[in-house]
Amino acid sequence: MRDEGRTPDYRFSLANERTFLAWMRTALALVVGGFAVGLFLTDLWGPVRIGTALTLLVAGALVALWATHHWLRCEQAVRRGEELPVSRFPVLLCLVVGMLVLVMLAVVLSGLSEGR
């Protein structure tokens, strides 16, 4: 990486790193959420629990991989003096999390209607 372009102002590299770390925290939260759903929500109907847990775990892995890829692309762009790359991944992640929220909302509301 250091052989690419010229050394940028350190503030840009540190800002890129902070963004990367924020995405890694998001990935970790998704993975922990997946484990929590899979291990502790045993009252959920099996396929819903497993599907939700797996979706959260896969989303966490994808966020971690995307964060690394995006960090590298941004670092290269800064070193080359190019525009930062644009990504639609944050929108996709928001849609996946939003769908999971709707599923969990339906589960909670169905549990309330059954008197649980």
Short mmCIF file of C-alpha atoms in Angstrom, two decimals:
data_model
loop_
_atom_site.label_atom_id
_atom_site.label_comp_id
_atom_site.label_asym_id
_atom_site.label_seq_id
_atom_site.Cartn_x
_atom_site.Cartn_y
_atom_site.Cartn_z
CA MET A 1 0.00 0.00 0.00
CA ARG A 2 2.80 2.44 0.81
CA ASP A 3 4.21 2.07 -2.70
CA GLU A 4 0.93 3.30 -4.16
CA GLY A 5 0.63 7.01 -4.98
CA ARG A 6 1.93 9.46 -2.42
CA THR A 7 1.60 9.53 1.34
CA PRO A 8 -1.60 11.42 2.16
CA ASP A 9 -2.23 13.82 5.01
CA TYR A 10 -2.43 11.49 8.02
CA ARG A 11 -5.85 12.91 8.96
CA PHE A 12 -7.40 11.35 5.85
CA SER A 13 -5.91 7.95 6.62
CA LEU A 14 -7.08 8.17 10.23
CA ALA A 15 -10.59 9.19 9.15
CA ASN A 16 -10.68 6.22 6.78
CA GLU A 17 -9.54 3.96 9.62
CA ARG A 18 -12.23 5.32 11.98
CA THR A 19 -14.87 4.60 9.36
CA PHE A 20 -13.50 1.08 8.96
CA LEU A 21 -13.64 0.53 12.71
CA ALA A 22 -17.23 1.77 12.84
CA TRP A 23 -18.17 -0.78 10.19
CA MET A 24 -16.35 -3.49 12.14
CA ARG A 25 -18.38 -2.58 15.25
CA THR A 26 -21.51 -2.95 13.14
CA ALA A 27 -20.33 -6.36 11.92
CA LEU A 28 -19.59 -7.47 15.47
CA ALA A 29 -23.02 -6.29 16.67
CA LEU A 30 -24.70 -8.29 13.90
CA VAL A 31 -22.72 -11.41 14.77
CA VAL A 32 -23.48 -11.06 18.49
CA GLY A 33 -27.15 -10.49 17.64
CA GLY A 34 -27.14 -13.65 15.54
CA PHE A 35 -25.67 -15.67 18.39
CA ALA A 36 -28.17 -14.18 20.85
CA VAL A 37 -31.15 -15.04 18.65
CA GLY A 38 -29.83 -18.53 17.97
CA LEU A 39 -28.96 -19.39 21.55
CA PHE A 40 -31.36 -17.49 23.78
CA LEU A 41 -34.67 -17.06 21.94
CA THR A 42 -35.63 -20.70 22.29
CA ASP A 43 -39.36 -19.87 22.44
CA LEU A 44 -39.29 -18.76 18.80
CA TRP A 45 -40.56 -21.19 16.20
CA GLY A 46 -37.47 -23.11 15.00
CA PRO A 47 -37.29 -21.94 11.36
CA VAL A 48 -37.82 -18.28 12.32
CA ARG A 49 -35.14 -18.44 15.01
CA ILE A 50 -32.62 -20.23 12.81
CA GLY A 51 -33.36 -18.08 9.77
CA THR A 52 -33.03 -14.86 11.73
CA ALA A 53 -29.85 -16.01 13.45
CA LEU A 54 -28.26 -17.11 10.18
CA THR A 55 -29.26 -13.88 8.43
CA LEU A 56 -27.64 -11.83 11.19
CA LEU A 57 -24.49 -13.95 11.17
CA VAL A 58 -24.13 -13.81 7.38
CA ALA A 59 -24.81 -10.05 7.41
CA GLY A 60 -22.08 -9.62 10.04
CA ALA A 61 -19.60 -11.56 7.94
CA LEU A 62 -20.50 -9.59 4.80
CA VAL A 63 -20.14 -6.28 6.61
CA ALA A 64 -16.69 -7.26 7.88
CA LEU A 65 -15.56 -8.32 4.40
CA TRP A 66 -17.06 -5.25 2.75
CA ALA A 67 -15.48 -2.94 5.35
CA THR A 68 -12.04 -4.31 4.62
CA HIS A 69 -12.53 -4.06 0.86
CA HIS A 70 -13.93 -0.51 1.11
CA TRP A 71 -11.14 0.62 3.45
CA LEU A 72 -8.53 -0.57 0.94
CA ARG A 73 -10.29 1.11 -1.99
CA CYS A 74 -10.59 4.40 -0.08
CA GLU A 75 -6.96 4.30 1.03
CA GLN A 76 -5.83 3.72 -2.55
CA ALA A 77 -8.03 6.57 -3.82
CA VAL A 78 -6.65 8.98 -1.21
CA ARG A 79 -3.08 8.01 -2.07
CA ARG A 80 -3.76 8.49 -5.79
CA GLY A 81 -5.62 11.77 -5.30
CA GLU A 82 -8.80 10.30 -6.80
CA GLU A 83 -12.41 10.63 -5.75
CA LEU A 84 -13.53 8.23 -3.03
CA PRO A 85 -15.36 5.14 -4.28
CA VAL A 86 -19.14 5.04 -4.03
CA SER A 87 -20.89 1.98 -2.63
CA ARG A 88 -24.50 0.84 -2.45
CA PHE A 89 -23.70 -1.65 0.30
CA PRO A 90 -24.91 0.58 3.18
CA VAL A 91 -28.34 0.80 1.51
CA LEU A 92 -28.44 -2.98 1.08
CA LEU A 93 -27.50 -3.47 4.74
CA CYS A 94 -30.24 -1.08 5.84
CA LEU A 95 -32.78 -3.03 3.79
CA VAL A 96 -31.70 -6.36 5.29
CA VAL A 97 -31.80 -5.01 8.85
CA GLY A 98 -35.16 -3.37 8.16
CA MET A 99 -36.60 -6.67 6.95
CA LEU A 100 -35.27 -8.42 10.04
CA VAL A 101 -36.91 -5.78 12.21
CA LEU A 102 -40.23 -6.42 10.47
CA VAL A 103 -39.89 -10.17 11.01
CA MET A 104 -39.04 -9.70 14.68
CA LEU A 105 -41.90 -7.21 15.08
CA ALA A 106 -44.32 -9.79 13.66
CA VAL A 107 -42.92 -12.42 16.02
CA VAL A 108 -43.28 -10.14 19.04
CA LEU A 109 -46.80 -9.08 18.09
CA SER A 110 -47.89 -12.68 17.49
CA GLY A 111 -46.51 -13.61 20.90
CA LEU A 112 -48.45 -10.78 22.52
CA SER A 113 -51.69 -11.85 20.84
CA GLU A 114 -51.22 -15.40 22.13
CA GLY A 115 -50.81 -14.10 25.69
CA ARG A 116 -47.12 -14.91 26.13
#
